[in-house]
Structures are given as structure tokens and as C-alpha cells.
Amino acid sequence: MCGIVGIRNSADVSFSLYYALYALQHRGQESAGIATFNGSGLCKHKGNGLVSEVFSEQILQSLVGSAGIGHVRYPTTGENRPENIQPFLFTFRGHVIAIAHNGNLVNYRELRTQFEDRGQIFWSTSDTEIISKIITESIRKGGTIEDAVKKCMACLKGSYSVVMLFDGDLYAFRDPHGIRPLCFGRTESGYIVASESVAIDALNGKYERDVHPGEMLHISEDGIKFKQIAVASRKGHCVFEYIYFARADSFIDGSLVYDVRRKIGAQIYEENPLKADAVCTVPDSGTAYAVGFSERSSIPFMECLIKNRYMGRTFIMPTQEKRERAVRIKLNPIPDHLRDRSIILVDDSIVRGTTSRRIIETMREAGAREIHMRIGSPIIKAPCYLGVDMPTRAELIGSDKDVEEVRKSITATSLHYLSIDSLVDSIGLPRHDLCLGCLTGCYPVEIRDELSDDRCVTMVDRDVQTSLFDR
């Protein structure tokens, strides 16, 4: 679930990229990187840590140019190694290229083996390098960048939103199912492409629209051009973007995330109404849900947990031990708001269950009489192979437990998950345009070792139509 950004025609492009990445920090906390085109070559800086830790004013001043791309990393494929930090930079036949990718390729190992069998050398363990290999191979065979993107969309299975510098021109493209988000906007001096609209807001730009699934953007000195490269028989927008990952003030595929979550909160009450003294949120991702629940139920909203604003997102921390340790210092209860009260605790999701259990225990120790847990997503039953770090069913508390068993495990007084139908209704997109893989086990792309049945709408390669120059 990395964050990517590309900017063209900006006098201080490195500083603009820095502010945009800062707005996308919630999408990745492991590393950050920026590459700019200085008129003849590429300038770069990247490192482990948060955006504010990796870059200084002096470093940003050294990254000269009017075009550039940036990346914040949340690891899915590839270890935490320096060579996996993006953007990736390389030269090929006189061209200078930088590339950054948000997503996860499910056929990465198969493609890597094919390239290695042909004598290709890899310097990283990231699936992003596969994209660079396909692009350079297409150029070697005399193809254009458009041809290279067509080849990518024919060969790659999984999720990918990509920004790329090619001799100073900015290209961006999105997989034919639109699994990972990508949008573009205008700034005072040029254009910006980013994972979320909040990056555009950070530069006081104007959000224009989302990049269509299967679409390529080319931004040069002559302006911006759009090209529909591939079309799939259905879309597969990730529901977890709406549930958790995207910032509440972002627009994702035409919908304001805050409004979606507020509608979800109201739907939770409609599905399972109850009386209590107060509605409390697990900050910050549960806040919009709690507001919607409070508005529909007329139960007052009250902050009972205060978040340490200097803590990052515990869900995307790399180990369970680090996640549990972080929860202890991330949230602090307010005993005067909890003592001898019946509380409705609203959160976005339950993934592993350990965080929810720890929060409930903390609230009960602070004096809460009852804690009714209400969840803004359906029960998560299956792994995500397309960019969210839920690699095994063993980690998912809902994979082999029903609602009552989960309730007992997290020690809540009661527990209710939103239904899939209410989730889809709140998002406002047709069900067949959403990826519900983590909720149903049915994915918009074919996943090896995952069984499908007649209830699953499974996408395979033949459903993606492109005009290929070489197969």
C-alpha cells in the first residue's frame, strides 16, 4: 500500500514532492525516496524512515529539476533492504529512467524466473523491478513507451499504479482493474499524479479526476495526454482503501472517503441498533464511522481514547511485537469519560484481534462497565495478495472464527460487523467493480492456490484486452 507521486513543470519540484509525500505518509512508513530530472540526468535521494527523517532542506535543494517522482514504502513484496527503496533509477540506451510503483504483482516470481532464464540480472527483491525489465525489453525491441505500457498490462497480474520519469517526461499508468488508487490534478505551474487527492491538496492544486483503470498519462512540456491502453471486463477497486488505508479527506474513484465511512457508521446502527451512554472511536481511522453511528442513533459522541499524534499507524508496522508495543503508547484512555458507562466502541476493522483486545482491556481497566464493539467492515476472512500485508490466514482472527468466537477473544460485551451489502451500498459503486477478496476469498485476478467457485467473479488474462505489439 505504498504512496506514489509524480510532478511535472514545477520550479521547486523536490520541495513539492516532499510536501506531497508528507501528505501520503500514512501509506508507508518504512522508507521514502525522490528522483528528479535536472535536464540531462537524474538526481536522487532515498533512505529508511519517515519523510521528515529522510529529507532535509539541504538535501531537497540538491534535487534540482522541474520534473520528479517520489515514493513512500509499505513492504509487501521484498525485504526491508536498501536496494528495495524506491524510486528505482537506471539508464538504458541513452535514456534515463526512474520508476515507482504502488501495488503487488501476484505473478512476480514466475516473471522473474523467465527473465533470469534469459540471463537478466536483478539487483533487488522488489516486484517493481519486473516492471522496469518489461519496459526496457520493449525499448530494446524498438517499441515506444506506449508499447511498453501495453506489454506491462498484458504480462502483469495483480495491482499496480506506476509513475515514471523517461528523459524528463512524466508517465503514469494504472492496472486495468484499478485495484490501487491513482489520481491527477493541476498545480499553479503544472501537473501532479498521486495515489490520493490529499497530495494535490498539499500543493494547493486542483484535483481533476482519477486515472481510469488501464489508462496511461503522458505529461511533457506540451501538456498532458491520455491514452486508454487496456480494458478489463470488470473493475476491482480495493475496499480496504475505503475501510482503512486512504485518508478520510481523500477522493478515491469519485467518492470522498469521509462520507463513505460516515454512511458506514449509520448503516452499522441500522443493522444492529442498541442503547448506550456514549459512542467512542478508536482514533483516527474509526472517527468518521463513530460520527455516522452517533448521528443515526442520537447517542452522544464522546472521545474516550486520546491518540499520541507522534505515533504512526500500528497496522503497517512490520512485526506483531512492534504492533502490540505501539498500541500501549499510542492510545490513552480518559477514565472520567469511561467510568461506569456503557460504551459503543467503533473501529474500521479487526484484522488480527490483538489490538482490539488490548484496547478493550485498557478501557475496562479505566472503568467502563460495558464495551460494545462495532466494526465498519465485514469480517476479514482471507489474505490480501494485492497490496495489503495480510499474507496468511493464520494471522486473521476471522478466518476460522465466527462472530461470537471473535467477541470472546477480544473480550467485548457485544460485537457486530457491517454486512457486505451495506459496505457496497455505502461506497456507492457496483459490487462487481470492487475487490472484496479479503472478505470473500474471491479476487478480481487469478490467484494461484486460491480456489474459486460459481459465486466468485474471477478475472483471468483473457479478460484484459490490449493491442499488443509483441507477445
Short mmCIF file of C-alpha atoms in Angstrom, two decimals:
data_model
loop_
_atom_site.label_atom_id
_atom_site.label_comp_id
_atom_site.label_asym_id
_atom_site.label_seq_id
_atom_site.Cartn_x
_atom_site.Cartn_y
_atom_site.Cartn_z
CA MET A 1 0.00 0.00 0.00
CA CYS A 2 2.79 2.41 -0.86
CA GLY A 3 2.27 6.04 -1.82
CA ILE A 4 3.49 7.45 -5.14
CA VAL A 5 3.60 10.91 -6.67
CA GLY A 6 4.84 12.45 -9.91
CA ILE A 7 5.11 16.16 -10.70
CA ARG A 8 5.93 17.95 -13.97
CA ASN A 9 6.65 21.64 -14.60
CA SER A 10 7.40 22.81 -11.08
CA ALA A 11 10.18 25.29 -10.30
CA ASP A 12 10.92 23.70 -6.91
CA VAL A 13 9.94 20.15 -7.76
CA SER A 14 11.83 18.50 -4.89
CA PHE A 15 10.05 20.59 -2.27
CA SER A 16 6.69 19.96 -3.97
CA LEU A 17 7.39 16.24 -3.95
CA TYR A 18 8.37 16.42 -0.28
CA TYR A 19 5.07 18.05 0.70
CA ALA A 20 3.10 15.59 -1.41
CA LEU A 21 4.88 12.62 0.15
CA TYR A 22 4.27 14.09 3.59
CA ALA A 23 0.55 14.04 2.78
CA LEU A 24 0.89 10.38 1.74
CA GLN A 25 2.94 9.30 4.78
CA HIS A 26 0.04 7.18 6.07
CA ARG A 27 0.53 4.87 3.08
CA GLY A 28 4.06 3.84 4.03
CA GLN A 29 6.38 4.40 6.94
CA GLU A 30 9.37 2.19 6.17
CA SER A 31 11.25 4.31 3.62
CA ALA A 32 10.98 7.29 1.29
CA GLY A 33 12.64 8.42 -1.91
CA ILE A 34 12.67 11.20 -4.50
CA ALA A 35 14.15 11.33 -8.01
CA THR A 36 14.26 14.46 -10.22
CA PHE A 37 15.33 15.17 -13.79
CA ASN A 38 17.86 18.03 -13.99
CA GLY A 39 17.82 18.47 -17.75
CA SER A 40 20.42 15.85 -18.60
CA GLY A 41 20.30 13.24 -15.85
CA LEU A 42 18.67 12.15 -12.63
CA CYS A 43 19.19 13.38 -9.09
CA LYS A 44 18.07 11.11 -6.26
CA HIS A 45 17.91 10.66 -2.54
CA LYS A 46 16.23 7.89 -0.58
CA GLY A 47 16.53 6.16 2.75
CA ASN A 48 14.82 4.28 5.55
CA GLY A 49 12.48 6.25 7.80
CA LEU A 50 9.69 8.79 7.61
CA VAL A 51 9.68 11.55 5.01
CA SER A 52 10.76 14.13 7.59
CA GLU A 53 13.64 11.89 8.66
CA VAL A 54 14.94 11.05 5.19
CA PHE A 55 14.97 14.58 3.73
CA SER A 56 16.45 17.87 4.92
CA GLU A 57 16.31 21.30 3.31
CA GLN A 58 19.88 20.88 2.10
CA ILE A 59 19.10 17.53 0.50
CA LEU A 60 15.97 18.89 -1.20
CA GLN A 61 17.94 21.82 -2.61
CA SER A 62 20.34 19.36 -4.22
CA LEU A 63 17.50 17.61 -6.05
CA VAL A 64 17.18 20.09 -8.91
CA GLY A 65 14.89 19.98 -11.90
CA SER A 66 11.33 20.69 -12.98
CA ALA A 67 10.07 17.09 -13.03
CA GLY A 68 10.28 14.30 -10.48
CA ILE A 69 8.68 11.34 -8.77
CA GLY A 70 8.51 10.21 -5.16
CA HIS A 71 7.62 7.13 -3.13
CA VAL A 72 6.85 6.09 0.44
CA ARG A 73 7.17 2.37 1.03
CA TYR A 74 4.97 -0.11 2.81
CA PRO A 75 6.56 -3.52 2.21
CA THR A 76 4.59 -6.30 0.54
CA THR A 77 6.98 -7.98 -1.89
CA GLY A 78 10.66 -7.69 -0.95
CA GLU A 79 12.52 -7.41 2.33
CA ASN A 80 13.50 -4.28 4.21
CA ARG A 81 16.74 -3.76 2.30
CA PRO A 82 18.30 -0.52 0.95
CA GLU A 83 18.13 -1.77 -2.64
CA ASN A 84 14.32 -2.10 -2.37
CA ILE A 85 13.79 1.59 -1.60
CA GLN A 86 12.10 3.38 -4.49
CA PRO A 87 12.18 5.12 -6.91
CA PHE A 88 14.36 2.77 -8.97
CA LEU A 89 16.79 4.57 -11.31
CA PHE A 90 18.60 3.22 -14.35
CA THR A 91 19.96 4.20 -17.75
CA PHE A 92 19.30 2.25 -20.93
CA ARG A 93 20.46 3.00 -24.48
CA GLY A 94 20.96 6.69 -23.74
CA HIS A 95 17.69 7.11 -21.81
CA VAL A 96 17.49 7.99 -18.14
CA ILE A 97 14.56 6.36 -16.33
CA ALA A 98 13.12 6.44 -12.81
CA ILE A 99 10.13 4.38 -11.72
CA ALA A 100 7.97 4.00 -8.61
CA HIS A 101 5.15 1.52 -8.04
CA ASN A 102 2.25 1.05 -5.64
CA GLY A 103 0.76 -2.44 -5.61
CA ASN A 104 1.65 -6.11 -5.61
CA LEU A 105 2.27 -8.44 -8.56
CA VAL A 106 0.96 -11.94 -7.93
CA ASN A 107 2.98 -13.42 -10.82
CA TYR A 108 6.23 -11.74 -9.75
CA ARG A 109 8.19 -14.95 -9.13
CA GLU A 110 7.06 -16.51 -12.40
CA LEU A 111 8.09 -13.43 -14.40
CA ARG A 112 11.38 -13.09 -12.54
CA THR A 113 12.25 -16.69 -13.33
CA GLN A 114 11.52 -16.06 -17.02
CA PHE A 115 13.84 -13.05 -17.11
CA GLU A 116 16.58 -14.84 -15.17
CA ASP A 117 16.36 -17.79 -17.56
CA ARG A 118 17.13 -15.29 -20.35
CA GLY A 119 20.20 -14.06 -18.47
CA GLN A 120 18.75 -10.95 -16.85
CA ILE A 121 20.29 -9.77 -13.56
CA PHE A 122 18.22 -8.39 -10.67
CA TRP A 123 19.56 -6.01 -8.03
CA SER A 124 16.54 -6.04 -5.68
CA THR A 125 13.84 -8.37 -4.36
CA SER A 126 11.03 -5.94 -5.17
CA ASP A 127 8.38 -6.73 -7.77
CA THR A 128 8.77 -3.16 -9.08
CA GLU A 129 11.96 -4.27 -10.81
CA ILE A 130 9.91 -6.58 -13.02
CA ILE A 131 8.07 -3.54 -14.40
CA SER A 132 11.39 -1.88 -15.27
CA LYS A 133 12.57 -5.08 -17.01
CA ILE A 134 9.45 -5.22 -19.19
CA ILE A 135 9.82 -1.55 -20.12
CA THR A 136 13.49 -1.80 -21.08
CA GLU A 137 12.91 -5.01 -23.04
CA SER A 138 10.18 -3.28 -25.04
CA ILE A 139 12.50 -0.35 -25.79
CA ARG A 140 15.24 -2.78 -26.82
CA LYS A 141 12.87 -4.26 -29.39
CA GLY A 142 12.18 -0.83 -30.85
CA GLY A 143 8.94 -0.09 -29.06
CA THR A 144 7.68 3.21 -27.68
CA ILE A 145 6.73 3.87 -24.07
CA GLU A 146 3.12 3.25 -25.07
CA ASP A 147 4.15 -0.14 -26.43
CA ALA A 148 5.99 -0.84 -23.17
CA VAL A 149 2.95 0.01 -21.07
CA LYS A 150 0.81 -2.23 -23.29
CA LYS A 151 3.27 -5.04 -22.67
CA CYS A 152 3.11 -4.40 -18.91
CA MET A 153 -0.67 -4.61 -18.92
CA ALA A 154 -0.56 -7.85 -20.90
CA CYS A 155 2.07 -9.53 -18.72
CA LEU A 156 1.45 -8.29 -15.19
CA LYS A 157 -1.08 -9.91 -12.90
CA GLY A 158 -2.05 -8.06 -9.76
CA SER A 159 -2.24 -4.46 -8.68
CA TYR A 160 -0.09 -1.62 -9.91
CA SER A 161 -0.21 2.13 -10.11
CA VAL A 162 3.03 3.45 -11.58
CA VAL A 163 4.76 6.81 -12.04
CA MET A 164 7.81 7.01 -14.29
CA LEU A 165 10.29 9.61 -15.49
CA PHE A 166 11.59 8.98 -19.00
CA ASP A 167 14.12 11.59 -20.16
CA GLY A 168 12.23 14.21 -18.17
CA ASP A 169 8.74 13.34 -19.37
CA LEU A 170 6.35 12.04 -16.73
CA TYR A 171 4.30 8.91 -17.39
CA ALA A 172 1.70 7.32 -15.12
CA PHE A 173 -0.48 4.26 -15.57
CA ARG A 174 -2.88 2.09 -13.59
CA ASP A 175 -3.74 -1.61 -13.86
CA PRO A 176 -6.84 -2.49 -15.92
CA HIS A 177 -8.86 -3.38 -12.81
CA GLY A 178 -7.98 -0.17 -10.96
CA ILE A 179 -7.15 -2.04 -7.76
CA ARG A 180 -4.80 0.58 -6.33
CA PRO A 181 -5.83 4.25 -6.50
CA LEU A 182 -4.28 6.93 -8.71
CA CYS A 183 -5.48 10.44 -9.49
CA PHE A 184 -4.18 13.58 -11.17
CA GLY A 185 -4.58 17.31 -10.74
CA ARG A 186 -3.22 20.69 -11.75
CA THR A 187 -0.94 22.98 -9.82
CA GLU A 188 -0.20 26.64 -10.48
CA SER A 189 2.70 25.69 -12.75
CA GLY A 190 1.99 22.19 -13.99
CA TYR A 191 0.55 18.77 -13.21
CA ILE A 192 0.63 16.20 -10.42
CA VAL A 193 -0.22 12.49 -10.34
CA ALA A 194 -0.57 10.81 -6.92
CA SER A 195 -2.02 7.89 -5.01
CA GLU A 196 -4.53 10.15 -3.26
CA SER A 197 -6.02 13.59 -3.78
CA VAL A 198 -4.63 14.82 -0.44
CA ALA A 199 -1.22 15.08 -2.12
CA ILE A 200 -2.75 17.51 -4.61
CA ASP A 201 -4.36 19.46 -1.77
CA ALA A 202 -0.95 19.76 -0.06
CA LEU A 203 0.29 21.78 -3.06
CA ASN A 204 -2.86 23.90 -3.25
CA GLY A 205 -3.61 22.18 -6.54
CA LYS A 206 -6.91 21.28 -8.14
CA TYR A 207 -7.99 17.64 -8.19
CA GLU A 208 -9.25 16.79 -11.69
CA ARG A 209 -10.21 13.12 -11.64
CA ASP A 210 -8.95 9.61 -11.06
CA VAL A 211 -6.77 7.92 -13.61
CA HIS A 212 -9.02 5.36 -15.29
CA PRO A 213 -8.17 1.68 -14.89
CA GLY A 214 -5.94 0.69 -17.80
CA GLU A 215 -5.20 4.33 -18.68
CA MET A 216 -1.79 5.95 -19.32
CA LEU A 217 -0.95 9.62 -18.81
CA HIS A 218 1.95 11.34 -20.58
CA ILE A 219 2.95 14.74 -19.22
CA SER A 220 5.56 16.74 -21.13
CA GLU A 221 6.39 20.34 -21.97
CA ASP A 222 3.48 20.22 -24.43
CA GLY A 223 0.95 19.41 -21.72
CA ILE A 224 -0.91 16.27 -20.75
CA LYS A 225 -2.13 13.43 -22.96
CA PHE A 226 -4.37 10.50 -22.05
CA LYS A 227 -4.40 7.06 -23.65
CA GLN A 228 -6.62 4.10 -22.78
CA ILE A 229 -4.25 1.17 -23.09
CA ALA A 230 -6.29 -1.78 -21.79
CA VAL A 231 -9.84 -2.54 -20.71
CA ALA A 232 -10.90 -5.32 -18.33
CA SER A 233 -14.37 -6.83 -18.26
CA ARG A 234 -14.77 -5.58 -14.68
CA LYS A 235 -13.06 -3.25 -12.25
CA GLY A 236 -11.68 -4.25 -8.87
CA HIS A 237 -11.27 -1.18 -6.66
CA CYS A 238 -9.88 -2.19 -3.26
CA VAL A 239 -12.50 -1.89 -0.49
CA PHE A 240 -9.77 -1.66 2.13
CA GLU A 241 -8.84 1.76 0.74
CA TYR A 242 -12.28 2.97 1.85
CA ILE A 243 -12.23 0.95 5.07
CA TYR A 244 -8.80 1.90 6.38
CA PHE A 245 -5.92 2.89 4.16
CA ALA A 246 -6.94 6.10 2.44
CA ARG A 247 -7.03 9.34 4.36
CA ALA A 248 -10.58 10.38 5.23
CA ASP A 249 -10.23 13.65 3.28
CA SER A 250 -9.19 11.89 0.04
CA PHE A 251 -11.33 11.27 -3.01
CA ILE A 252 -10.97 7.68 -4.19
CA ASP A 253 -12.57 6.78 -7.52
CA GLY A 254 -15.02 9.64 -7.24
CA SER A 255 -16.06 9.21 -3.60
CA LEU A 256 -14.99 11.27 -0.58
CA VAL A 257 -13.68 8.68 1.86
CA TYR A 258 -15.02 10.54 4.92
CA ASP A 259 -18.57 10.46 3.55
CA VAL A 260 -18.30 6.74 2.78
CA ARG A 261 -17.17 6.00 6.33
CA ARG A 262 -19.86 8.22 7.83
CA LYS A 263 -22.51 6.33 5.84
CA ILE A 264 -21.00 3.07 7.05
CA GLY A 265 -21.33 4.22 10.66
CA ALA A 266 -25.01 4.96 10.12
CA GLN A 267 -25.50 1.56 8.48
CA ILE A 268 -23.91 -0.22 11.43
CA TYR A 269 -26.58 1.23 13.71
CA GLU A 270 -29.37 0.39 11.25
CA GLU A 271 -28.22 -3.23 11.13
CA ASN A 272 -27.81 -3.64 14.88
CA PRO A 273 -29.36 -0.85 16.99
CA LEU A 274 -28.69 -0.69 20.73
CA LYS A 275 -28.68 1.76 23.61
CA ALA A 276 -25.58 3.00 25.41
CA ASP A 277 -24.23 6.04 27.20
CA ALA A 278 -21.73 7.16 24.56
CA VAL A 279 -20.21 6.39 21.18
CA CYS A 280 -16.41 6.28 21.22
CA THR A 281 -13.96 5.98 18.35
CA VAL A 282 -10.66 4.18 18.01
CA PRO A 283 -8.76 7.20 16.66
CA ASP A 284 -8.18 8.17 14.00
CA SER A 285 -9.39 5.61 11.47
CA GLY A 286 -12.63 4.91 13.35
CA THR A 287 -13.68 8.53 13.82
CA ALA A 288 -15.84 9.02 10.74
CA TYR A 289 -17.60 5.71 11.44
CA ALA A 290 -18.33 6.79 15.02
CA VAL A 291 -19.69 10.16 13.84
CA GLY A 292 -22.10 8.43 11.47
CA PHE A 293 -23.18 5.97 14.16
CA SER A 294 -23.77 8.79 16.66
CA GLU A 295 -25.77 10.87 14.16
CA ARG A 296 -28.06 7.99 13.24
CA SER A 297 -28.51 6.63 16.78
CA SER A 298 -28.69 10.02 18.62
CA ILE A 299 -26.25 8.57 21.17
CA PRO A 300 -23.70 11.27 22.02
CA PHE A 301 -20.22 11.03 20.56
CA MET A 302 -17.51 11.26 23.21
CA GLU A 303 -13.76 10.87 22.95
CA CYS A 304 -12.70 8.19 25.40
CA LEU A 305 -9.32 7.39 23.88
CA ILE A 306 -6.70 10.02 23.06
CA LYS A 307 -4.15 9.25 20.39
CA ASN A 308 -0.49 10.11 20.69
CA ARG A 309 -0.15 12.16 17.49
CA TYR A 310 3.51 11.28 17.16
CA MET A 311 2.75 7.60 16.64
CA GLY A 312 2.44 6.10 13.19
CA ARG A 313 -0.05 3.51 12.01
CA THR A 314 0.32 0.32 14.02
CA PHE A 315 -1.36 -1.85 11.37
CA ILE A 316 1.50 -1.35 8.93
CA MET A 317 4.30 -1.96 11.43
CA PRO A 318 6.37 -4.96 10.34
CA THR A 319 6.02 -7.34 13.33
CA GLN A 320 3.31 -8.31 15.80
CA GLU A 321 5.60 -7.48 18.72
CA LYS A 322 6.10 -3.94 17.44
CA ARG A 323 2.37 -3.51 16.82
CA GLU A 324 1.44 -4.58 20.36
CA ARG A 325 4.13 -2.41 21.94
CA ALA A 326 2.99 0.56 19.89
CA VAL A 327 -0.66 0.21 20.97
CA ARG A 328 0.34 0.65 24.61
CA ILE A 329 1.71 4.13 23.97
CA LYS A 330 -0.50 5.09 21.04
CA LEU A 331 -3.86 5.28 22.85
CA ASN A 332 -4.54 6.63 26.33
CA PRO A 333 -7.99 6.25 27.96
CA ILE A 334 -9.90 9.08 29.67
CA PRO A 335 -11.22 7.46 32.89
CA ASP A 336 -13.75 10.24 33.61
CA HIS A 337 -15.43 9.52 30.24
CA LEU A 338 -15.46 5.77 30.79
CA ARG A 339 -16.16 5.17 34.46
CA ASP A 340 -19.33 3.08 35.00
CA ARG A 341 -20.56 3.78 31.45
CA SER A 342 -21.82 1.61 28.64
CA ILE A 343 -19.67 2.46 25.62
CA ILE A 344 -20.08 1.72 21.93
CA LEU A 345 -16.54 1.42 20.57
CA VAL A 346 -16.36 1.92 16.80
CA ASP A 347 -13.38 0.88 14.69
CA ASP A 348 -12.72 0.35 11.00
CA SER A 349 -11.77 -3.35 11.08
CA ILE A 350 -10.47 -6.26 13.10
CA VAL A 351 -7.56 -7.99 11.40
CA ARG A 352 -5.53 -9.92 13.95
CA GLY A 353 -7.64 -9.08 17.00
CA THR A 354 -4.72 -8.35 19.33
CA THR A 355 -5.07 -4.57 19.08
CA SER A 356 -8.83 -4.66 19.73
CA ARG A 357 -8.36 -6.90 22.75
CA ARG A 358 -5.69 -4.63 24.19
CA ILE A 359 -7.84 -1.52 23.70
CA ILE A 360 -10.88 -3.11 25.33
CA GLU A 361 -8.80 -4.29 28.28
CA THR A 362 -7.43 -0.77 28.71
CA MET A 363 -10.90 0.77 28.64
CA ARG A 364 -12.25 -1.76 31.10
CA GLU A 365 -9.33 -1.11 33.45
CA ALA A 366 -10.22 2.60 33.22
CA GLY A 367 -13.73 1.86 34.50
CA ALA A 368 -16.00 1.13 31.51
CA ARG A 369 -18.99 -1.02 32.51
CA GLU A 370 -19.81 -2.37 29.02
CA ILE A 371 -17.90 -2.17 25.74
CA HIS A 372 -19.92 -2.90 22.63
CA MET A 373 -17.58 -3.23 19.64
CA ARG A 374 -18.93 -2.10 16.26
CA ILE A 375 -16.84 -2.66 13.13
CA GLY A 376 -17.04 -0.68 9.88
CA SER A 377 -16.10 -3.65 7.69
CA PRO A 378 -17.37 -7.18 7.27
CA ILE A 379 -15.34 -9.92 8.91
CA ILE A 380 -11.95 -10.33 7.19
CA LYS A 381 -11.68 -13.97 6.19
CA ALA A 382 -8.94 -14.25 3.58
CA PRO A 383 -5.47 -12.93 2.82
CA CYS A 384 -4.84 -9.99 0.51
CA TYR A 385 -2.46 -10.72 -2.34
CA LEU A 386 -2.82 -7.30 -3.92
CA GLY A 387 -1.02 -4.89 -1.63
CA VAL A 388 -2.22 -5.19 1.98
CA ASP A 389 0.05 -7.03 4.40
CA MET A 390 -2.26 -9.89 5.42
CA PRO A 391 -0.23 -12.75 3.98
CA THR A 392 -1.64 -15.78 5.81
CA ARG A 393 -4.99 -16.93 7.08
CA ALA A 394 -3.33 -17.88 10.37
CA GLU A 395 -2.93 -14.17 11.17
CA LEU A 396 -6.60 -13.35 10.57
CA ILE A 397 -8.81 -13.83 13.60
CA GLY A 398 -11.90 -14.03 11.40
CA SER A 399 -10.59 -16.70 9.05
CA ASP A 400 -11.60 -19.61 11.31
CA LYS A 401 -13.83 -17.96 13.95
CA ASP A 402 -17.44 -16.83 13.85
CA VAL A 403 -18.56 -13.51 15.32
CA GLU A 404 -19.24 -14.92 18.79
CA GLU A 405 -15.83 -16.56 18.93
CA VAL A 406 -14.16 -13.30 17.92
CA ARG A 407 -16.20 -11.44 20.57
CA LYS A 408 -14.95 -13.79 23.26
CA SER A 409 -11.38 -13.48 22.04
CA ILE A 410 -11.34 -9.67 22.17
CA THR A 411 -13.45 -9.70 25.41
CA ALA A 412 -16.11 -7.27 24.12
CA THR A 413 -19.59 -7.15 25.69
CA SER A 414 -21.06 -7.48 22.19
CA LEU A 415 -19.73 -7.38 18.65
CA HIS A 416 -21.23 -6.54 15.27
CA TYR A 417 -19.59 -6.38 11.86
CA LEU A 418 -21.05 -4.45 8.95
CA SER A 419 -22.54 -6.64 6.22
CA ILE A 420 -21.02 -6.78 2.74
CA ASP A 421 -24.24 -5.44 1.19
CA SER A 422 -24.18 -2.38 3.46
CA LEU A 423 -20.49 -1.80 2.74
CA VAL A 424 -21.10 -1.86 -1.02
CA ASP A 425 -24.11 0.42 -0.64
CA SER A 426 -22.09 2.92 1.40
CA ILE A 427 -19.24 3.02 -1.14
CA GLY A 428 -21.73 3.68 -3.91
CA LEU A 429 -20.05 1.57 -6.62
CA PRO A 430 -21.47 -1.61 -8.18
CA ARG A 431 -20.40 -4.74 -6.33
CA HIS A 432 -18.69 -6.15 -9.44
CA ASP A 433 -16.46 -3.03 -9.55
CA LEU A 434 -14.97 -3.74 -6.11
CA CYS A 435 -12.28 -6.14 -4.92
CA LEU A 436 -13.80 -7.98 -1.95
CA GLY A 437 -11.08 -10.62 -1.83
CA CYS A 438 -10.21 -10.21 1.85
CA LEU A 439 -13.91 -10.54 2.75
CA THR A 440 -14.97 -13.34 0.40
CA GLY A 441 -11.84 -15.10 -0.85
CA CYS A 442 -12.82 -14.14 -4.43
CA TYR A 443 -10.37 -11.85 -6.25
CA PRO A 444 -10.52 -9.78 -9.44
CA VAL A 445 -7.36 -11.50 -10.72
CA GLU A 446 -6.49 -15.16 -10.76
CA ILE A 447 -4.60 -16.13 -7.60
CA ARG A 448 -2.56 -19.32 -7.60
CA ASP A 449 -3.56 -21.76 -4.83
CA GLU A 450 -6.84 -19.91 -4.23
CA LEU A 451 -9.89 -21.91 -5.23
CA SER A 452 -12.81 -20.21 -6.94
CA ASP A 453 -16.39 -21.29 -7.34
CA ASP A 454 -19.52 -20.12 -9.15
CA ARG A 455 -20.08 -17.38 -6.58
CA CYS A 456 -16.72 -15.81 -7.43
CA VAL A 457 -16.20 -13.46 -10.34
CA THR A 458 -12.61 -14.42 -11.15
CA MET A 459 -10.65 -12.42 -13.71
CA VAL A 460 -8.09 -14.16 -15.90
CA ASP A 461 -5.70 -12.80 -18.50
CA ARG A 462 -8.04 -13.17 -21.46
CA ASP A 463 -10.40 -10.61 -19.91
CA VAL A 464 -7.85 -7.82 -20.36
CA GLN A 465 -7.95 -6.56 -23.93
CA THR A 466 -4.89 -4.72 -25.33
CA SER A 467 -3.43 -4.18 -28.75
CA LEU A 468 -0.09 -5.91 -28.26
CA PHE A 469 2.95 -5.25 -30.40
CA ASP A 470 4.68 -8.39 -29.14
CA ARG A 471 3.54 -11.39 -27.14
#
